[in-house]
PDB file of C-alpha atoms in Angstrom:
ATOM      1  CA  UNK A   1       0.000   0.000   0.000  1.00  0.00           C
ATOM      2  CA  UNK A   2       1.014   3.151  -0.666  1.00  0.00           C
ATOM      3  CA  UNK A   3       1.962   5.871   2.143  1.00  0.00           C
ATOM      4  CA  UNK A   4       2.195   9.624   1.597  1.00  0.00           C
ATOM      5  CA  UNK A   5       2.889  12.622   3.498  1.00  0.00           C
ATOM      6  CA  UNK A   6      -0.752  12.551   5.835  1.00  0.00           C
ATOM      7  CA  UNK A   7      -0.672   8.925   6.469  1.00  0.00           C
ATOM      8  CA  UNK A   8       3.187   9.041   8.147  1.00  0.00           C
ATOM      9  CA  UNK A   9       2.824   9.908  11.380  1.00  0.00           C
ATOM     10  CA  UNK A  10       5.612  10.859  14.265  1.00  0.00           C
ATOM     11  CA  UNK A  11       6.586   8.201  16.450  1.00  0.00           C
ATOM     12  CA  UNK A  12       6.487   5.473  13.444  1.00  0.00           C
ATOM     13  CA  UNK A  13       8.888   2.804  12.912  1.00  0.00           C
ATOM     14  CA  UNK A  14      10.522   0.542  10.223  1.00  0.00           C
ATOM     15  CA  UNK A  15      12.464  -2.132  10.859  1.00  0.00           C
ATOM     16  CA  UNK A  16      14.037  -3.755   7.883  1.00  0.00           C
ATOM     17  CA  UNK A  17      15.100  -7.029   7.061  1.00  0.00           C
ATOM     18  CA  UNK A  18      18.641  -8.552   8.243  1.00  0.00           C
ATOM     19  CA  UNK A  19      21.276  -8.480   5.303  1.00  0.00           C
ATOM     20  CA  UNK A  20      25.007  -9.969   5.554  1.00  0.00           C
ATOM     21  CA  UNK A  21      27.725  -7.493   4.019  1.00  0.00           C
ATOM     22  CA  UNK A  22      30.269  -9.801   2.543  1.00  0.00           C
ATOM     23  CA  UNK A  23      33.858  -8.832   2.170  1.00  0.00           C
ATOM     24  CA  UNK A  24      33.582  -8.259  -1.993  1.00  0.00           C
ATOM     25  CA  UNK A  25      31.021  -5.506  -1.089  1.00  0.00           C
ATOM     26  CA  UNK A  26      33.427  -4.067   1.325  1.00  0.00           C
ATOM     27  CA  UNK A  27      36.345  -4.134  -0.815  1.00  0.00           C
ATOM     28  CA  UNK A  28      34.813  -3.806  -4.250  1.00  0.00           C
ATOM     29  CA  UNK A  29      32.664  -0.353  -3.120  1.00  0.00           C
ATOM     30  CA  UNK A  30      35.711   0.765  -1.573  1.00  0.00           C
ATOM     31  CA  UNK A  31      38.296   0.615  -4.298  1.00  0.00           C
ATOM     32  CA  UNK A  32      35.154   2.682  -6.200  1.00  0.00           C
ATOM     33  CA  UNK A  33      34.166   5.511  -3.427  1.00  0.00           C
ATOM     34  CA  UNK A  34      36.833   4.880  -0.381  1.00  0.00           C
ATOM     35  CA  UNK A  35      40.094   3.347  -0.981  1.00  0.00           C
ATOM     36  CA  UNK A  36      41.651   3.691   1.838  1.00  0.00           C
ATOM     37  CA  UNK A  37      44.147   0.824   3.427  1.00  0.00           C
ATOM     38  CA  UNK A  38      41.945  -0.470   5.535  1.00  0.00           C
ATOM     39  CA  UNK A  39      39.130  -0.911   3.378  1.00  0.00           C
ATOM     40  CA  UNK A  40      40.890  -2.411   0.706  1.00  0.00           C
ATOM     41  CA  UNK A  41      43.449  -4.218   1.586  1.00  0.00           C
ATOM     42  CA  UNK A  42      43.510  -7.066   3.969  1.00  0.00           C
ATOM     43  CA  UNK A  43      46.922  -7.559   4.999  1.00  0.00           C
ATOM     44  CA  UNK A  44      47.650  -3.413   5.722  1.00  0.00           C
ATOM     45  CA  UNK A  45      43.966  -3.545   7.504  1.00  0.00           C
ATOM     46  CA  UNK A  46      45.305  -6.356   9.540  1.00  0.00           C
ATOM     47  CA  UNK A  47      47.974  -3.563  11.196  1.00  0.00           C
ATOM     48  CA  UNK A  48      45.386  -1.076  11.382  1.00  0.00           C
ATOM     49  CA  UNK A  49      44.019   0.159  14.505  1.00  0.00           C
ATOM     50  CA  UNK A  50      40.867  -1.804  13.648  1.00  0.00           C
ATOM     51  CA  UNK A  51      42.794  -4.679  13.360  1.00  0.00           C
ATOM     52  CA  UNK A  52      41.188  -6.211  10.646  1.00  0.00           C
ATOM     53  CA  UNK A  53      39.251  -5.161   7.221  1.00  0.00           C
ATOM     54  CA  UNK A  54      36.414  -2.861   7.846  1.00  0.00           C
ATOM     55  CA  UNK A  55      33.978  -1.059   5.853  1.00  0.00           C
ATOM     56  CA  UNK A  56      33.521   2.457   4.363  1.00  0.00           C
ATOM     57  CA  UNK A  57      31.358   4.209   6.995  1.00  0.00           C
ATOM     58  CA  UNK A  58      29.565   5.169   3.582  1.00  0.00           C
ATOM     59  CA  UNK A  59      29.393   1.847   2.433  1.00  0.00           C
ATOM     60  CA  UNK A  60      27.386   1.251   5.724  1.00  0.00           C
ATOM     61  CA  UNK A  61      24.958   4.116   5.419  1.00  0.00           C
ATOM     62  CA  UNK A  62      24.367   2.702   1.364  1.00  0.00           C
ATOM     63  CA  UNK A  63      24.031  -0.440   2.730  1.00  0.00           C
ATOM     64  CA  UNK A  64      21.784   0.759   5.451  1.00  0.00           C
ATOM     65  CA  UNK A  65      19.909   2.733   3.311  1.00  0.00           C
ATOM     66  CA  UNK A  66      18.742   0.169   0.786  1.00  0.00           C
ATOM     67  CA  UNK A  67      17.701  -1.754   3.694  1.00  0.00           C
ATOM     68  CA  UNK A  68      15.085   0.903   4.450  1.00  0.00           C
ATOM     69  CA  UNK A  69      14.108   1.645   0.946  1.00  0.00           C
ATOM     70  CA  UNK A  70      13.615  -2.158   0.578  1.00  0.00           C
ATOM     71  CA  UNK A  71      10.567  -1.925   3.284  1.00  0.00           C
ATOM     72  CA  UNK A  72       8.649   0.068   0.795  1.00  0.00           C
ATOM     73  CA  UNK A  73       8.043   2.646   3.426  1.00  0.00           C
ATOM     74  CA  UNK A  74       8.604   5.295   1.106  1.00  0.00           C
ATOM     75  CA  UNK A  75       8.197   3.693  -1.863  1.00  0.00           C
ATOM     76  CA  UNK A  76       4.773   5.376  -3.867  1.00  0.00           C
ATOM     77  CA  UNK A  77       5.938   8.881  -2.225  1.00  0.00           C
ATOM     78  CA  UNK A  78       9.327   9.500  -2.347  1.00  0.00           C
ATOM     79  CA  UNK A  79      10.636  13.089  -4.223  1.00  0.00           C
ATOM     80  CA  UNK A  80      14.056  12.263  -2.879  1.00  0.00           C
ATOM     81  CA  UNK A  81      15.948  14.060  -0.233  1.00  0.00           C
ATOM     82  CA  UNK A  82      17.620  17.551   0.144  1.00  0.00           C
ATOM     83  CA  UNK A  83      20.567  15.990   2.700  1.00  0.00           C
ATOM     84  CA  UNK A  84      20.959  14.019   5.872  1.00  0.00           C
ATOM     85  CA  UNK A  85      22.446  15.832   8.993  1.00  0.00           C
ATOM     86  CA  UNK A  86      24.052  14.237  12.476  1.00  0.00           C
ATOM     87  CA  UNK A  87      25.597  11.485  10.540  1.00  0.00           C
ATOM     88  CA  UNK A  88      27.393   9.138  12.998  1.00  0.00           C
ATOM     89  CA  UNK A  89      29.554   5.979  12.724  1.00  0.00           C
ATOM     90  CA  UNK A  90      29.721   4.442  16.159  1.00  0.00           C
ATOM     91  CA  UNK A  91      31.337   0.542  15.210  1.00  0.00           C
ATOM     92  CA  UNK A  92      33.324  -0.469  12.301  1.00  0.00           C
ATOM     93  CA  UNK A  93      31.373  -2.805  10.395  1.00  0.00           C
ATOM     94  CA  UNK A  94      33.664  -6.284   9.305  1.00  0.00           C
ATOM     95  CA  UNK A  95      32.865  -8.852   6.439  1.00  0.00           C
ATOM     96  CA  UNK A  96      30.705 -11.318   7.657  1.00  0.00           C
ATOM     97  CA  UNK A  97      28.071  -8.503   9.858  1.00  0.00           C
ATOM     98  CA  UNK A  98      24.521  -8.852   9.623  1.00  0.00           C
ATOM     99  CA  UNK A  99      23.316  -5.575   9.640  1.00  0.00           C
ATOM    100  CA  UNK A 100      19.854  -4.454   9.382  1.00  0.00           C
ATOM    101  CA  UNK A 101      18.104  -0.756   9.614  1.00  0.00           C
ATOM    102  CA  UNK A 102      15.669   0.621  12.179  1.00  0.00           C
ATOM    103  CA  UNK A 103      14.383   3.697  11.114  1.00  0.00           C
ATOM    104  CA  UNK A 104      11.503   6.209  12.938  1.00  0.00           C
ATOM    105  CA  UNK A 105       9.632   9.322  11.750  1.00  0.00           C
ATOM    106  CA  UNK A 106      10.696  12.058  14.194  1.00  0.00           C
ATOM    107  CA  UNK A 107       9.149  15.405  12.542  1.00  0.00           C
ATOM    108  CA  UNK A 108       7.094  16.108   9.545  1.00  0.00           C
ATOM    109  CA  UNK A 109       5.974  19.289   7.958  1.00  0.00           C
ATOM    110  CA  UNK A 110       3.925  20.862   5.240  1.00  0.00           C
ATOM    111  CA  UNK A 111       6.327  22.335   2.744  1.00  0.00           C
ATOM    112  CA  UNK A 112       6.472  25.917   2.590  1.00  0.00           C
ATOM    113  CA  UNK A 113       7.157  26.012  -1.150  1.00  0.00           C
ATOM    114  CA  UNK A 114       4.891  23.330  -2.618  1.00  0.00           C
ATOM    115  CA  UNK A 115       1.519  22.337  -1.044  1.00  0.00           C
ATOM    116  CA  UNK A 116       1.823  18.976  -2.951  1.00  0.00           C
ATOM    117  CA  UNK A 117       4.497  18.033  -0.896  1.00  0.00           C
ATOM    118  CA  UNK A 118       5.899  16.787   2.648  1.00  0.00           C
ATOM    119  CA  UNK A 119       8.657  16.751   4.686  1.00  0.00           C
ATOM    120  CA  UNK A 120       9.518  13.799   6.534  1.00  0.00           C
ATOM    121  CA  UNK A 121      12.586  14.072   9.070  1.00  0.00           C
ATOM    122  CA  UNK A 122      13.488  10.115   9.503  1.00  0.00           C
ATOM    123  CA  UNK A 123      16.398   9.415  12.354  1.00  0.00           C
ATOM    124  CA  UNK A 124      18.165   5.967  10.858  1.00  0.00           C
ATOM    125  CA  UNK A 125      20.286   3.458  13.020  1.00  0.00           C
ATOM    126  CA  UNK A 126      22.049   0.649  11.495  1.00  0.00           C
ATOM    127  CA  UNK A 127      22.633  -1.889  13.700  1.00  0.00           C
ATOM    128  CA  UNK A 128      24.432  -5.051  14.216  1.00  0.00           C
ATOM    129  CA  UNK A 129      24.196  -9.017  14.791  1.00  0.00           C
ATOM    130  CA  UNK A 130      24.941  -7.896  18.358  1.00  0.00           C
ATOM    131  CA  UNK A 131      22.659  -5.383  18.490  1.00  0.00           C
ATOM    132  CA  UNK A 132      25.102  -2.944  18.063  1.00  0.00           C
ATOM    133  CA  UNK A 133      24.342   0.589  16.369  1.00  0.00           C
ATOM    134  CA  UNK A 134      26.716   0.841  14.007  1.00  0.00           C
ATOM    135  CA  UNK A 135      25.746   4.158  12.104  1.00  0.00           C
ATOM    136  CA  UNK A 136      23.524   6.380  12.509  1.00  0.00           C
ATOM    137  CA  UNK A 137      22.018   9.521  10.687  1.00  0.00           C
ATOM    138  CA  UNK A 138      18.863  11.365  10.422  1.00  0.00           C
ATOM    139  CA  UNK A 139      17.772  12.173   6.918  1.00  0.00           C
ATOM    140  CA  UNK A 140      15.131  15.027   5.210  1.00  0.00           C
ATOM    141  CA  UNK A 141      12.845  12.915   2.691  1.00  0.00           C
ATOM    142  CA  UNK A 142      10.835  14.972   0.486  1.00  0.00           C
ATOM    143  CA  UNK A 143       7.313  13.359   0.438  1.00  0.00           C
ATOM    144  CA  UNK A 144       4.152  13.409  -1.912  1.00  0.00           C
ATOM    145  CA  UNK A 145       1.016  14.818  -0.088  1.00  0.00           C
ATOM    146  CA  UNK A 146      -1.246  13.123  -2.238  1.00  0.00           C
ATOM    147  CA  UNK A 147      -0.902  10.700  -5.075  1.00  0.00           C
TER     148      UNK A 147
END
């Protein structure tokens, strides 16, 4: 079913489904977007302070993300976004995590500019197989009022 702007409400959750992020992802997005040491290579991420390959905080918020677009929350509404603010990354994330996102509506507004449109304020946490938060942000997401 679709959702738009009057049928989101503050307080609401989505909790996505549980993903693995292997190390090809890590490696392969960061040779792309991030290549630093420890995100691409194994043996110099292995004398790292994190000991061991880890992913692009990025990566993680992409990653994340998808696994909130994937719950269709948004899907019939979205106009996309105009930024993300208090973005956070709290754990490094290592091949093999199972991450999934938890995501909650924490403001919404008319739009001053266009009465055909929303604005949804949507706090994100990424967490881990160990419950861990891994990443956090909280995103703008420009909304349809009406379809």
């Amino acid at each position: 079913m679709d959702k738009f702007y009057d049928d989101f409400q503050v307080g609401e959750k989505f909790i996505s489904e549980s993903a693995v992020i292997s190390e090809a992802e890590i490696v392969e997005f960061a040779r792309r977007f991030d290549p630093q040491s420890f995100h691409v290579d194994i043996e110099a991420a292995k004398a790292s302070p994190y000991g061991g390959l880890i992913a692009s905080g990025f990566h993680t918020l992409s990653f994340g993300f998808r696994l909130f677009i994937d719950t269709g929350a948004i899907a019939g509404c979205s106009m996309g976004s105009p930024g993300a603010e208090e973005i956070r990354w709290l754990a490094p994330v290592r091949p093999g995590d199972t991450l999934r996102t938890e995501a909650e509506v924490v403001a919404k507004r008319a739009s001053f500019s266009d009465q055909g449109r929303g604005v949804l304020t949507i706090s994100y946490a990424i967490i881990n197989q160990r419950e861990k938060t891994v990443a956090s942000m909280r995103g703008i997401v420009l909304v349809h009022r009406i379809k």
